[in-house]
Amino acid sequence: MDRREVQASVKDERLVEKRRDQMIKGAITLFKQKGFHRTTTREIARAAGFSIGTLYEYIRKKEDILYLVVDRMYDQIRERLQEDLATNLGTVESLKLSIAYYFREMAEMQEEVLVMYQEAKSLSKDALPYVLNKEIQMVGLFENVIENCVRNGELDLDEKQIKLFAHNLFVEGQMWGFRRWALQKVYTLEEYIDLQLELLFYGVQRKVNQGTGGER
Amino acid sequence: MDRREVQASVKDERLVEKRRDQMIKGAITLFKQKGFHRTTTREIARAAGFSIGTLYEYIRKKEDILYLVVDRMYDQIRERLQEDLATNLGTVESLKLSIAYYFREMAEMQEEVLVMYQEAKSLSKDALPYVLNKEIQMVGLFENVIENCVRNGELDLDEKQIKLFAHNLFVEGQMWGFRRWALQKVYTLEEYIDLQLELLFYGVQRKVNQGTGGER
Amino acid sequence: MDRREVQASVKDERLVEKRRDQMIKGAITLFKQKGFHRTTTREIARAAGFSIGTLYEYIRKKEDILYLVVDRMYDQIRERLQEDLATNLGTVESLKLSIAYYFREMAEMQEEVLVMYQEAKSLSKDALPYVLNKEIQMVGLFENVIENCVRNGELDLDEKQIKLFAHNLFVEGQMWGFRRWALQKVYTLEEYIDLQLELLFYGVQRKVNQGTGGER
Amino acid sequence: MDRREVQASVKDERLVEKRRDQMIKGAITLFKQKGFHRTTTREIARAAGFSIGTLYEYIRKKEDILYLVVDRMYDQIRERLQEDLATNLGTVESLKLSIAYYFREMAEMQEEVLVMYQEAKSLSKDALPYVLNKEIQMVGLFENVIENCVRNGELDLDEKQIKLFAHNLFVEGQMWGFRRWALQKVYTLEEYIDLQLELLFYGVQRKVNQGTGGER
DNA sequence: TATGAATGAGACTTCATTCAT
DNA sequence: TATGAATGAAGTCTCATTCAT
């Protein structure tokens, strides 16, 4: 249930891997520029460095390329995230570092993320679940880390709060990219990260609540 | 700078208004179902109740329809929001009510919002700024209300915090729709609203914070 | 169950009729030359005198053209046949005249018949029954005439013999066309007709049979 | 003039023979199912048990395969026919047996015959004569046997009658296959054979003609 | 002002054939 | 001799847009 097969005519798996790599790279560049629908299969083939005939040796339909691209993006993001989260200590401090790390990663891949967000809906009813599943898995990574904090007594959240918190921070990571036309005019990335962390952890009413104590 | 002209061949302005109304209504229905690219101009004409020839009397290019649709959606959302925010008292309690109201509105228009999010990028470089401007205006509405709260001493936030807070709550309103595949399985809308308000205002560390006092 | 609909986008029925006429005429010419598979839709459009876009306003798929062509051919043949058979008197003499008439008709349409025979199998499982049904109807026309002869005491045949006789003469009409590479080198059409009539009515053993008694 | 050369790159004749055997067998299966045009060279290669590259070591063009297939079919049919006709005694009784034998053979090979009939026209102008020649030879086999009967005084037919009689019975053998959608619903094969023999030898007017004498 | 038939560029996809290994 | 990856011409079909009526 984890990976949808995209059929290739070519048998040599190493070659399939290599050609699809070229294909995906070319396609991402193009999708970034003009989106999936305005990109032609021939352009993708050319960008990948081979002929249209060859392209179709490695996929069945144009949509397969989109799936491959989105799939690849998720894998890349998750890989990096997983790597980082592995070192997480289950403290709030550590969690903040991970979130900041994630925000930076997403900032770096903002164009890819944009493609994902705008084109994923073009995937067939067939492929969509696989993709959504990947996103759920990624949110799950954060949920785990937050749970650890809760278990360690560093945070006091129930199941539903954990989940929503994870979703929020996940979306905020993407926000930097998909609302760049607004955010990037006002904030530097580091500013954005700092401010978001503050809001995520303390909300807007912290000072009022705390009554006495100033903080930070 | 507020409204891009879409040229019509027909002169009678009242008629233009009426036909575009029909057109937009039809188009929204179709865009919801199949997205902009998969919807043909003929289908839009039919859904609008007139012929393809007539359609082109009121627009110049297919993209114009998308612009008209997105434009209309923004206007609708803003209208309702403006109406509500007008009654806002500048207290935290009042702000929470407005946010909750906004969340419910967005939940009701979630499909329209989805269309906006997924298709807006299909607008030409020409039309995009107009649309983004509308979104900025809407966020601005919230900024104003929050500023009021700050002015009233109910919140303690600087300019940049206000802006980001507004963006966050704005996006969270949309989130209910564009992440429905995950959120709507777990939360009811009212649950979602309650939890988000909690996180927006108190963050995740509130209880720990409140508990003893100083932190970090 | 008698006629499969081929969908047209154009509403004006008279125009549809006219354009399909052009289309069928062009297609027949081309199919005669190169067969269905080697004829492109663009060639058909050009031969019909309009653009490829227009062609597809009057059909849905290339196969529709083949169906239309075959359908038309059957109708033409049946029309002429029906007209002739209407005058049939139910005597053997009259039957022979009708058969001769049919043979001549088929000789005239031999290329069309060839197309029918060679391309009909390219029709989808969907369309084939309609076409076969037409052929059965045509054979039925002859069956009726033969039955008349039987009823009039001019022939003594049971149901199954009638049917097979009808099939035979039907096929022999087509044979002149589809085996022309052999037959037309040896016989003139009239010779062919005379000889076939002889064989159909008296078989090869007549003379031996006659032995004693003269006949005819 | 008897066999057209199909060029092979491979020199080893025994190997060529073997590979073509595999090829033809695979191709026949496929042609039966989907016809020549809808069958791809790759499918043929796979069905033959080797690669597309290898396929092209033994032929030059796709059409060569069709030629080979049709050629093979004719040879098979002729072989069996020749074998049977060799034992023919030159009597009407013996002729009837041979015809019945031939009808049964053709019934068994009806799908092959169908392929031949529907696809032969796809052969190039170059290859067609060779194929037609084979058919003429086969008809010739029957002509000879009939001639024997005539020489033996069992039948009284001139040259042209003999030829046409041979063509007729030849076609009637194929008819069982190519009109199976009509015939096989009404007759059993043996019924069909009996009825056809009756018609071939005595025609439809025998009983009336003969008035008194029973026959057969 | 309304219509809808006509257009043709251009999209996707297939597949016979080649050729380096 | 065998392989199968690569090629690109060519085919079918769609659809935004125009324009005569």
Coordinates of N, CA, C and O in Angstrom, one line a residue, chain A residues 27-159:
Chain A
A27 N 11.5 17.2 -15.4 CA 10.1 17.5 -15.2 C 9.9 18.6 -14.1 O 9.2 19.5 -14.2
I28 N 10.7 18.4 -13.0 CA 10.5 19.4 -11.9 C 10.8 20.8 -12.4 O 10.1 21.7 -12.2
T29 N 11.9 20.9 -13.1 CA 12.3 22.2 -13.7 C 11.1 22.8 -14.4 O 10.8 24.0 -14.3
L30 N 10.6 22.0 -15.3 CA 9.5 22.5 -16.2 C 8.2 22.7 -15.4 O 7.6 23.8 -15.6
F31 N 7.9 21.8 -14.5 CA 6.7 22.0 -13.7 C 6.8 23.3 -12.9 O 5.8 24.0 -12.7
K32 N 8.0 23.6 -12.3 CA 8.2 24.8 -11.6 C 7.8 26.0 -12.5 O 7.2 27.0 -12.0
Q33 N 8.3 25.9 -13.7 CA 8.1 27.1 -14.6 C 6.6 27.2 -15.1 O 6.1 28.3 -15.1
K34 N 6.1 26.1 -15.5 CA 4.8 26.3 -16.2 C 3.7 25.3 -15.7 O 2.6 25.3 -16.3
G35 N 4.0 24.6 -14.7 CA 3.0 23.7 -14.2 C 2.9 22.4 -15.0 O 3.4 22.3 -16.1
F36 N 2.2 21.5 -14.5 CA 2.1 20.2 -15.2 C 1.3 20.2 -16.5 O 1.8 19.7 -17.5
H37 N 0.2 20.9 -16.5 CA -0.7 20.9 -17.7 C 0.0 21.6 -18.8 O -0.3 21.3 -20.0
R38 N 0.7 22.7 -18.6 CA 1.3 23.4 -19.7 C 2.6 22.8 -20.1 O 3.2 23.3 -21.1
T39 N 3.1 21.8 -19.4 CA 4.3 21.2 -19.9 C 4.0 20.0 -20.8 O 3.1 19.2 -20.4
T40 N 4.6 19.9 -21.9 CA 4.3 18.8 -22.8 C 5.3 17.6 -22.6 O 6.4 17.8 -22.0
T41 N 4.8 16.5 -23.0 CA 5.7 15.3 -22.8 C 7.0 15.4 -23.5 O 8.0 15.0 -23.1
R42 N 6.9 16.0 -24.7 CA 8.1 16.2 -25.5 C 9.1 17.1 -24.8 O 10.3 16.9 -24.8
E43 N 8.6 18.2 -24.2 CA 9.5 19.0 -23.4 C 10.2 18.3 -22.3 O 11.4 18.5 -22.1
I44 N 9.4 17.4 -21.7 CA 10.0 16.7 -20.6 C 11.1 15.7 -21.1 O 12.2 15.6 -20.6
A45 N 10.8 15.1 -22.2 CA 11.8 14.2 -22.8 C 13.0 15.0 -23.2 O 14.1 14.6 -22.8
R46 N 12.8 16.1 -23.8 CA 14.0 16.9 -24.2 C 14.8 17.3 -23.0 O 16.0 17.2 -22.9
A47 N 14.1 17.8 -21.9 CA 14.7 18.3 -20.7 C 15.5 17.1 -20.1 O 16.5 17.3 -19.4
A48 N 15.0 15.9 -20.2 CA 15.6 14.7 -19.6 C 16.8 14.3 -20.5 O 17.6 13.5 -20.0
G49 N 16.8 14.8 -21.7 CA 18.0 14.4 -22.5 C 17.7 13.2 -23.4 O 18.7 12.6 -23.9
F50 N 16.5 12.8 -23.6 CA 16.3 11.7 -24.6 C 15.0 12.0 -25.4 O 14.3 13.0 -25.2
S51 N 14.7 11.0 -26.2 CA 13.6 11.3 -27.2 C 12.2 10.9 -26.5 O 12.2 10.3 -25.5
I52 N 11.2 11.4 -27.2 CA 9.9 11.1 -26.7 C 9.6 9.6 -26.6 O 9.0 9.1 -25.7
G53 N 10.1 8.9 -27.6 CA 10.0 7.4 -27.6 C 10.6 6.8 -26.4 O 10.0 5.9 -25.7
T54 N 11.8 7.3 -26.1 CA 12.5 6.7 -24.9 C 11.7 7.1 -23.6 O 11.5 6.2 -22.7
L55 N 11.2 8.3 -23.6 CA 10.4 8.7 -22.4 C 9.3 7.6 -22.1 O 9.1 7.1 -21.0
Y56 N 8.6 7.2 -23.2 CA 7.5 6.3 -23.0 C 8.0 4.9 -22.8 O 7.1 4.0 -22.6
E57 N 9.2 4.6 -22.8 CA 9.7 3.3 -22.4 C 9.8 3.2 -20.9 O 9.9 2.1 -20.4
Y58 N 9.7 4.3 -20.3 CA 9.8 4.3 -18.8 C 8.6 4.7 -18.1 O 8.5 4.7 -16.8
I59 N 7.6 5.1 -18.8 CA 6.3 5.4 -18.2 C 5.2 4.9 -19.1 O 5.4 4.5 -20.2
R60 N 3.9 5.0 -18.6 CA 2.8 4.6 -19.5 C 2.1 5.9 -19.9 O 1.7 6.0 -21.1
K61 N 1.8 6.8 -19.0 CA 1.0 7.9 -19.3 C 1.7 9.2 -18.7 O 2.5 9.1 -17.8
K62 N 1.3 10.3 -19.3 CA 1.9 11.5 -18.8 C 1.8 11.7 -17.3 O 2.7 12.1 -16.6
E63 N 0.6 11.3 -16.8 CA 0.4 11.4 -15.4 C 1.4 10.6 -14.5 O 1.7 11.0 -13.4
D64 N 1.9 9.6 -15.1 CA 2.9 8.8 -14.3 C 4.1 9.7 -14.0 O 4.7 9.5 -12.9
I65 N 4.4 10.6 -14.9 CA 5.5 11.5 -14.6 C 5.2 12.3 -13.3 O 6.0 12.5 -12.4
L66 N 4.0 12.9 -13.3 CA 3.6 13.7 -12.1 C 3.7 12.9 -10.9 O 4.2 13.3 -9.9
Y67 N 3.2 11.6 -11.0 CA 3.3 10.8 -9.8 C 4.7 10.6 -9.3 O 5.0 10.7 -8.2
L68 N 5.5 10.3 -10.3 CA 7.0 10.0 -10.0 C 7.6 11.2 -9.4 O 8.3 11.1 -8.4
V69 N 7.3 12.4 -9.9 CA 7.8 13.6 -9.4 C 7.4 13.9 -8.0 O 8.2 14.1 -7.1
V70 N 6.1 13.8 -7.7 CA 5.6 14.0 -6.4 C 6.1 13.0 -5.4 O 6.5 13.3 -4.3
D71 N 6.1 11.8 -5.9 CA 6.6 10.7 -5.0 C 8.1 11.0 -4.6 O 8.4 10.9 -3.5
R72 N 8.8 11.4 -5.6 CA 10.2 11.6 -5.3 C 10.4 12.8 -4.3 O 11.2 12.8 -3.4
M73 N 9.6 13.8 -4.5 CA 9.7 15.0 -3.6 C 9.4 14.6 -2.2 O 10.1 15.0 -1.3
Y74 N 8.4 13.8 -2.0 CA 8.0 13.4 -0.7 C 9.2 12.6 -0.1 O 9.5 12.8 1.1
D75 N 9.7 11.7 -0.9 CA 10.8 10.9 -0.4 C 12.0 11.7 0.1 O 12.6 11.5 1.1
Q76 N 12.3 12.7 -0.8 CA 13.4 13.6 -0.4 C 13.2 14.3 0.9 O 14.1 14.3 1.8
I77 N 12.0 14.9 1.0 CA 11.7 15.6 2.2 C 11.7 14.7 3.4 O 12.3 15.0 4.4
R78 N 11.1 13.6 3.3 CA 11.0 12.7 4.4 C 12.3 12.2 4.8 O 12.6 12.1 6.0
E79 N 13.1 11.9 3.9 CA 14.5 11.4 4.2 C 15.2 12.4 5.1 O 15.7 12.0 6.1
R80 N 15.3 13.6 4.6 CA 16.0 14.6 5.4 C 15.4 14.8 6.8 O 16.1 14.9 7.8
L81 N 14.1 14.8 6.8 CA 13.4 15.0 8.1 C 13.7 13.8 9.0 O 14.0 14.0 10.2
Q82 N 13.5 12.7 8.5 CA 13.8 11.5 9.3 C 15.1 11.4 9.9 O 15.3 11.1 11.1
E83 N 16.1 11.8 9.1 CA 17.5 11.8 9.5 C 17.6 12.8 10.7 O 18.3 12.4 11.7
D84 N 17.0 13.9 10.6 CA 17.1 14.9 11.6 C 16.4 14.4 12.9 O 16.9 14.5 14.0
L85 N 15.2 14.0 12.7 CA 14.3 13.6 13.8 C 14.9 12.4 14.6 O 14.6 12.3 15.8
A86 N 15.7 11.7 14.0 CA 16.3 10.5 14.6 C 17.2 11.0 15.8 O 17.3 10.3 16.8
T87 N 17.7 12.2 15.7 CA 18.6 12.6 16.8 C 17.8 13.4 17.9 O 18.4 13.9 18.8
N88 N 16.6 13.4 17.7 CA 15.8 14.2 18.6 C 15.7 13.6 20.0 O 15.6 12.4 20.2
L89 N 15.8 14.5 21.1 CA 16.0 14.0 22.4 C 14.7 13.9 23.2 O 14.7 13.5 24.4
G90 N 13.6 14.4 22.6 CA 12.4 14.4 23.4 C 12.2 15.5 24.3 O 11.4 15.5 25.2
T91 N 13.0 16.6 24.1 CA 12.8 17.8 24.9 C 12.2 18.9 24.0 O 12.3 18.8 22.8
V92 N 11.7 19.8 24.7 CA 11.1 21.0 24.0 C 12.2 21.7 23.2 O 12.1 22.1 22.0
E93 N 13.4 21.8 23.8 CA 14.5 22.5 23.1 C 14.8 21.8 21.8 O 15.0 22.4 20.8
S94 N 14.9 20.5 22.0 CA 15.3 19.6 20.8 C 14.2 19.7 19.8 O 14.4 19.8 18.6
L95 N 12.9 19.7 20.2 CA 11.8 19.8 19.3 C 11.9 21.1 18.5 O 11.7 21.2 17.3
K96 N 12.2 22.2 19.2 CA 12.3 23.5 18.5 C 13.4 23.5 17.4 O 13.2 24.0 16.3
L97 N 14.5 22.8 17.8 CA 15.5 22.7 16.8 C 15.1 22.0 15.5 O 15.4 22.3 14.4
S98 N 14.4 20.9 15.8 CA 13.9 20.1 14.7 C 12.9 20.9 13.8 O 12.9 20.8 12.6
I99 N 12.0 21.6 14.5 CA 11.1 22.4 13.7 C 11.8 23.4 12.8 O 11.6 23.6 11.7
A100 N 12.8 24.1 13.5 CA 13.6 25.1 12.7 C 14.3 24.4 11.6 O 14.3 25.0 10.4
Y101 N 14.8 23.3 11.8 CA 15.5 22.5 10.8 C 14.5 22.3 9.6 O 14.8 22.5 8.5
Y102 N 13.4 21.8 10.0 CA 12.4 21.5 9.0 C 11.9 22.7 8.2 O 11.8 22.7 7.0
F103 N 11.7 23.8 8.9 CA 11.4 25.0 8.2 C 12.5 25.4 7.2 O 12.2 25.8 6.1
R104 N 13.7 25.3 7.6 CA 14.8 25.6 6.6 C 14.8 24.7 5.4 O 15.0 25.1 4.3
E105 N 14.6 23.4 5.7 CA 14.5 22.5 4.6 C 13.4 22.8 3.6 O 13.6 22.8 2.4
M106 N 12.3 23.1 4.2 CA 11.1 23.4 3.3 C 11.4 24.7 2.5 O 10.9 24.9 1.4
A107 N 12.1 25.6 3.2 CA 12.4 26.9 2.5 C 13.3 26.6 1.3 O 13.1 27.2 0.2
E108 N 14.2 25.6 1.5 CA 15.1 25.3 0.4 C 14.3 24.6 -0.8 O 14.7 24.8 -1.9
M109 N 13.4 23.8 -0.4 CA 12.6 23.1 -1.4 C 11.3 23.7 -1.8 O 10.3 23.1 -2.2
Q110 N 11.2 25.0 -1.5 CA 9.9 25.7 -1.7 C 9.3 25.5 -3.1 O 8.1 25.4 -3.2
E111 N 10.1 25.5 -4.1 CA 9.5 25.4 -5.4 C 8.9 24.0 -5.6 O 7.9 23.8 -6.2
E112 N 9.7 23.0 -5.2 CA 9.2 21.7 -5.3 C 7.8 21.5 -4.5 O 6.9 20.9 -5.0
V113 N 7.8 22.1 -3.3 CA 6.6 22.0 -2.5 C 5.4 22.7 -3.2 O 4.3 22.2 -3.3
L114 N 5.7 23.8 -3.9 CA 4.7 24.5 -4.6 C 4.1 23.6 -5.7 O 2.9 23.5 -5.9
V115 N 5.0 23.0 -6.4 CA 4.6 22.0 -7.5 C 3.7 21.0 -6.9 O 2.6 20.7 -7.3
M116 N 4.1 20.4 -5.8 CA 3.4 19.4 -5.1 C 2.0 19.9 -4.8 O 1.0 19.2 -5.0
Y117 N 1.9 21.1 -4.2 CA 0.6 21.6 -3.8 C -0.3 21.9 -4.9 O -1.5 21.7 -4.8
Q118 N 0.2 22.4 -5.9 CA -0.6 22.9 -7.0 C -1.0 21.8 -8.0 O -2.0 21.8 -8.7
E119 N -0.2 20.8 -8.1 CA -0.4 19.8 -9.1 C -0.9 18.4 -8.6 O -1.4 17.6 -9.4
A120 N -0.7 18.2 -7.3 CA -1.1 16.9 -6.8 C -2.6 16.6 -7.1 O -2.9 15.4 -7.4
K121 N -3.4 17.6 -7.1 CA -4.8 17.3 -7.4 C -5.0 16.8 -8.9 O -6.1 16.3 -9.2
S122 N -4.0 17.0 -9.7 CA -4.1 16.5 -11.1 C -3.9 15.0 -11.1 O -4.0 14.3 -12.2
L123 N -3.4 14.4 -10.0 CA -3.2 13.0 -10.0 C -4.6 12.3 -10.1 O -5.6 12.8 -9.6
S124 N -4.6 11.1 -10.7 CA -5.8 10.4 -10.8 C -6.3 9.9 -9.4 O -5.5 9.9 -8.5
K125 N -7.6 9.7 -9.4 CA -8.1 9.1 -8.1 C -7.4 7.9 -7.7 O -7.4 7.5 -6.5
D126 N -6.7 7.3 -8.6 CA -5.9 6.1 -8.4 C -4.7 6.4 -7.6 O -4.3 5.7 -6.6
A127 N -4.0 7.4 -8.0 CA -2.7 7.7 -7.4 C -2.7 8.6 -6.1 O -1.8 8.5 -5.3
L128 N -3.8 9.3 -6.0 CA -3.8 10.3 -5.0 C -3.7 9.7 -3.6 O -2.9 10.2 -2.8
P129 N -4.3 8.6 -3.3 CA -4.2 8.1 -1.9 C -2.8 7.8 -1.5 O -2.4 8.0 -0.4
Y130 N -2.0 7.3 -2.5 CA -0.6 7.0 -2.2 C 0.1 8.2 -1.7 O 1.0 8.2 -0.8
V131 N -0.2 9.3 -2.4 CA 0.5 10.5 -2.1 C 0.1 11.1 -0.8 O 0.9 11.5 0.0
L132 N -1.2 11.1 -0.6 CA -1.7 11.6 0.7 C -1.2 10.8 1.9 O -0.8 11.3 2.9
N133 N -1.1 9.5 1.6 CA -0.5 8.6 2.6 C 0.9 9.1 3.0 O 1.3 9.0 4.2
K134 N 1.7 9.5 2.0 CA 3.0 9.9 2.3 C 3.0 11.1 3.2 O 3.8 11.3 4.1
E135 N 2.1 12.0 2.9 CA 2.0 13.2 3.7 C 1.6 12.9 5.1 O 2.2 13.4 6.1
I136 N 0.7 12.0 5.3 CA 0.3 11.6 6.6 C 1.5 11.0 7.4 O 1.7 11.2 8.6
Q137 N 2.3 10.2 6.7 CA 3.4 9.6 7.3 C 4.4 10.7 7.8 O 5.0 10.5 8.9
M138 N 4.5 11.7 7.0 CA 5.5 12.8 7.4 C 4.9 13.5 8.6 O 5.7 13.8 9.6
V139 N 3.7 13.8 8.6 CA 3.1 14.4 9.8 C 3.3 13.5 11.0 O 3.6 14.0 12.1
G140 N 3.2 12.2 10.8 CA 3.3 11.3 11.8 C 4.7 11.3 12.5 O 4.9 11.1 13.7
L141 N 5.7 11.6 11.7 CA 7.1 11.7 12.2 C 7.1 12.8 13.3 O 7.7 12.6 14.4
F142 N 6.4 13.9 13.0 CA 6.4 15.0 14.0 C 5.6 14.6 15.2 O 5.9 14.9 16.4
E143 N 4.5 13.9 14.9 CA 3.6 13.5 16.1 C 4.4 12.7 17.0 O 4.3 12.8 18.3
N144 N 5.2 11.8 16.5 CA 6.0 10.9 17.4 C 7.0 11.8 18.3 O 7.1 11.5 19.5
V145 N 7.6 12.7 17.7 CA 8.5 13.5 18.5 C 7.8 14.3 19.5 O 8.3 14.4 20.7
I146 N 6.7 14.8 19.2 CA 5.9 15.6 20.2 C 5.4 14.7 21.3 O 5.5 15.0 22.5
E147 N 5.0 13.5 20.9 CA 4.6 12.5 21.9 C 5.7 12.2 22.9 O 5.5 12.1 24.1
N148 N 6.9 12.1 22.4 CA 8.0 11.9 23.3 C 8.1 13.0 24.3 O 8.3 12.8 25.5
C149 N 8.0 14.3 23.8 CA 8.0 15.4 24.8 C 6.9 15.3 25.8 O 7.2 15.6 27.0
V150 N 5.8 14.8 25.4 CA 4.7 14.7 26.3 C 5.0 13.6 27.3 O 4.9 13.8 28.6
R151 N 5.5 12.5 26.8 CA 5.9 11.4 27.7 C 7.0 11.9 28.7 O 7.0 11.4 29.9
N152 N 7.9 12.7 28.3 CA 8.9 13.2 29.1 C 8.4 14.3 30.1 O 9.2 15.0 30.7
G153 N 7.2 14.6 30.0 CA 6.6 15.7 30.9 C 7.0 17.1 30.4 O 6.8 18.1 31.2
E154 N 7.5 17.2 29.2 CA 7.9 18.5 28.8 C 6.7 19.3 28.2 O 6.8 20.5 28.1
L155 N 5.8 18.6 27.7 CA 4.5 19.2 27.2 C 3.3 18.5 27.8 O 3.4 17.3 28.1
D156 N 2.2 19.2 27.8 CA 1.0 18.5 28.3 C -0.1 18.6 27.3 O -0.8 19.6 27.2
L157 N -0.1 17.6 26.4 CA -1.1 17.7 25.3 C -1.8 16.3 25.2 O -1.1 15.3 25.4
D158 N -3.1 16.4 24.8 CA -3.7 15.1 24.5 C -3.5 14.7 23.1 O -2.9 15.4 22.3
E159 N -4.0 13.5 22.7 CA -3.8 13.0 21.4 C -4.2 14.0 20.3 O -3.4 14.2 19.3

